[in-house]
Short mmCIF file of C-alpha atoms and ligand atoms in Angstrom, two decimals:
data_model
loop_
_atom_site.label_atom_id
_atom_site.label_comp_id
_atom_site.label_asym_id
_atom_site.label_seq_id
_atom_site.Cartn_x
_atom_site.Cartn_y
_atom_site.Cartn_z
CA UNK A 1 194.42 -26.14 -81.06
CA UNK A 2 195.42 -22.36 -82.13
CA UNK A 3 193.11 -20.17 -83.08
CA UNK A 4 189.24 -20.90 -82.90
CA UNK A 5 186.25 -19.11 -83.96
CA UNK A 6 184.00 -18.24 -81.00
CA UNK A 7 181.43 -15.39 -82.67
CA UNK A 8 180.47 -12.99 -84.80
CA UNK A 9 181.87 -9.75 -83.88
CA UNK A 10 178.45 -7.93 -84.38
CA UNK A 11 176.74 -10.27 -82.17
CA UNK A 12 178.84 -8.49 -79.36
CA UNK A 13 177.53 -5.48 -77.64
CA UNK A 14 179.94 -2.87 -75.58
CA UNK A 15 180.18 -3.58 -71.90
CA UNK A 16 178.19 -6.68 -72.21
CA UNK A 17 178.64 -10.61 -72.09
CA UNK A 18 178.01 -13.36 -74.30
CA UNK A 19 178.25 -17.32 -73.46
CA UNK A 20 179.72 -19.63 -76.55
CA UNK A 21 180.83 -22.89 -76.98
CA UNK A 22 184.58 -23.33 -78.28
CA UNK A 23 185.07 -26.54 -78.68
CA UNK A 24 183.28 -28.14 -75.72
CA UNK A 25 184.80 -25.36 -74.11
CA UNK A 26 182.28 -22.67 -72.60
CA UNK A 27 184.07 -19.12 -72.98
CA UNK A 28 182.57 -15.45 -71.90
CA UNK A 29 183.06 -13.10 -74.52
CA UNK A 30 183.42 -9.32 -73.43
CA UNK A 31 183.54 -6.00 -75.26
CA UNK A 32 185.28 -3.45 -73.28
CA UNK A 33 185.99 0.29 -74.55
CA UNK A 34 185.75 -0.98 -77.88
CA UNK A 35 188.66 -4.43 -77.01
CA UNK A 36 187.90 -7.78 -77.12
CA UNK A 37 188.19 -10.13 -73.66
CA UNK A 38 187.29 -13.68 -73.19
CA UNK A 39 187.33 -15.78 -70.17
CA UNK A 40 186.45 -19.19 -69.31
CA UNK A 41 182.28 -18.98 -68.31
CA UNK A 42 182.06 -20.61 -65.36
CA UNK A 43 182.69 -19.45 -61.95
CA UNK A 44 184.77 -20.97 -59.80
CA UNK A 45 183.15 -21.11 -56.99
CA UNK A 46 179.95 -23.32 -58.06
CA UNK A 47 178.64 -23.78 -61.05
CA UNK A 48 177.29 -20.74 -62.93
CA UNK A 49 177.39 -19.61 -66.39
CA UNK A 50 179.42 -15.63 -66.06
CA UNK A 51 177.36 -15.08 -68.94
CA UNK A 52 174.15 -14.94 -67.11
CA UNK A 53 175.46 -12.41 -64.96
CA UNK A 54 176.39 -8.84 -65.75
CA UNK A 55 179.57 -6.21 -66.20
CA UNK A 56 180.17 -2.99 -64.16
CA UNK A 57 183.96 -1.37 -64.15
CA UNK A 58 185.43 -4.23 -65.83
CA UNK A 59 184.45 -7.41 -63.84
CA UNK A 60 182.13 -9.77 -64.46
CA UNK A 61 179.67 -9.98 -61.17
CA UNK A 62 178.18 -14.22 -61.10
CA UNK A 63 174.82 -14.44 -61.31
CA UNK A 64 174.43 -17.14 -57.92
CA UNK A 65 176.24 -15.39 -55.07
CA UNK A 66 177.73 -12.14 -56.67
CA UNK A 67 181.65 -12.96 -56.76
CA UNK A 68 183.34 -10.65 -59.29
CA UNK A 69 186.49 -11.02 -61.63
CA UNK A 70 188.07 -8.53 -63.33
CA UNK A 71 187.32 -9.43 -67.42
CA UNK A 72 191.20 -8.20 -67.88
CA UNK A 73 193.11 -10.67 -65.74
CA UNK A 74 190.76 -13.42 -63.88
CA UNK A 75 191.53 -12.28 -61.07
CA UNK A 76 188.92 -12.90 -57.97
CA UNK A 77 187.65 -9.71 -56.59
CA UNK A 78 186.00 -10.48 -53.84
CA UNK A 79 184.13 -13.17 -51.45
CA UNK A 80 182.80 -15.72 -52.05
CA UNK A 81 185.16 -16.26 -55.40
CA UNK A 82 188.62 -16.74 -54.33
CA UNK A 83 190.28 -19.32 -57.58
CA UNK A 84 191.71 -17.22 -60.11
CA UNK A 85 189.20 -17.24 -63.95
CA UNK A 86 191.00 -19.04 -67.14
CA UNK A 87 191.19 -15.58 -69.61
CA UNK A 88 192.44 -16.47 -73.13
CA UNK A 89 193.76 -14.57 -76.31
CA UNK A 90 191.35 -13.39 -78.39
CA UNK A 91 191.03 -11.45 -82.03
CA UNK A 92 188.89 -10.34 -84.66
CA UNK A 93 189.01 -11.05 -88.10
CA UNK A 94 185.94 -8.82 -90.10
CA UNK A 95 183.37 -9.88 -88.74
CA UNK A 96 184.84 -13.63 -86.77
CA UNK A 97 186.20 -13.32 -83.26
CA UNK A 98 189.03 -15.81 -82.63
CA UNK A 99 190.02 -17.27 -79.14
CA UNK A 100 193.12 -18.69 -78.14
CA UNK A 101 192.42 -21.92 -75.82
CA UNK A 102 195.60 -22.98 -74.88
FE1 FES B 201 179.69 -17.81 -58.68
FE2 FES B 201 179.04 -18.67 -56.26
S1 FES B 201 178.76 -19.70 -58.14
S2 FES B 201 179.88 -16.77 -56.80
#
């Protein structure tokens, strides 16, 4: 699919999340120290949006039972979350953010 717009860049806030649709595809998109992430938005433990729950030291914490993953990498930081969180390329254009599916 290549390159897909997900947001507006000024709808982003530093160290926060935001939940869009890409395509039928619910993505997370995070602005940390002024760089773009973007992971899938669902946990993988049950199902939660990641966007309904919050961002400390560069993981996203779930909103149900408090699993984290780091925003960088996917990778589960601790019980109960143990499967590994999609993350996909992302850029900005102006004002358009861009992800990467594939
Ligand atoms: Fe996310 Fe359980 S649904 S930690």
């Amino acid at each position: 699919m290549g390159w897909l717009r997900a947001a507006s860049f000024s709808d982003l806030k530093e160290g926060g999340v935001v939940g869009v649709d890409v395509a039928g595809t619910p993505v997370a998109l995070y602005l940390l120290d002024g760089a773009l992430y973007a992971t899938h938005n669902i946990c993988t433990h049950q199902f939660a949006f990641l966007s309904d729950g919050y961002v400390e030291d560069g993981c996203v914490e779930c909103p149900l039972h408090q699993g984290q993953f780091d925003i960088r990498t996917g990778e589960a930081k601790c019980a109960p979350v143990t499967g590994r969180l999609a993350t996909y390329a992302v850029k900005r254009a102006g004002d358009d953010v861009f992800v990467d599916l594939e």
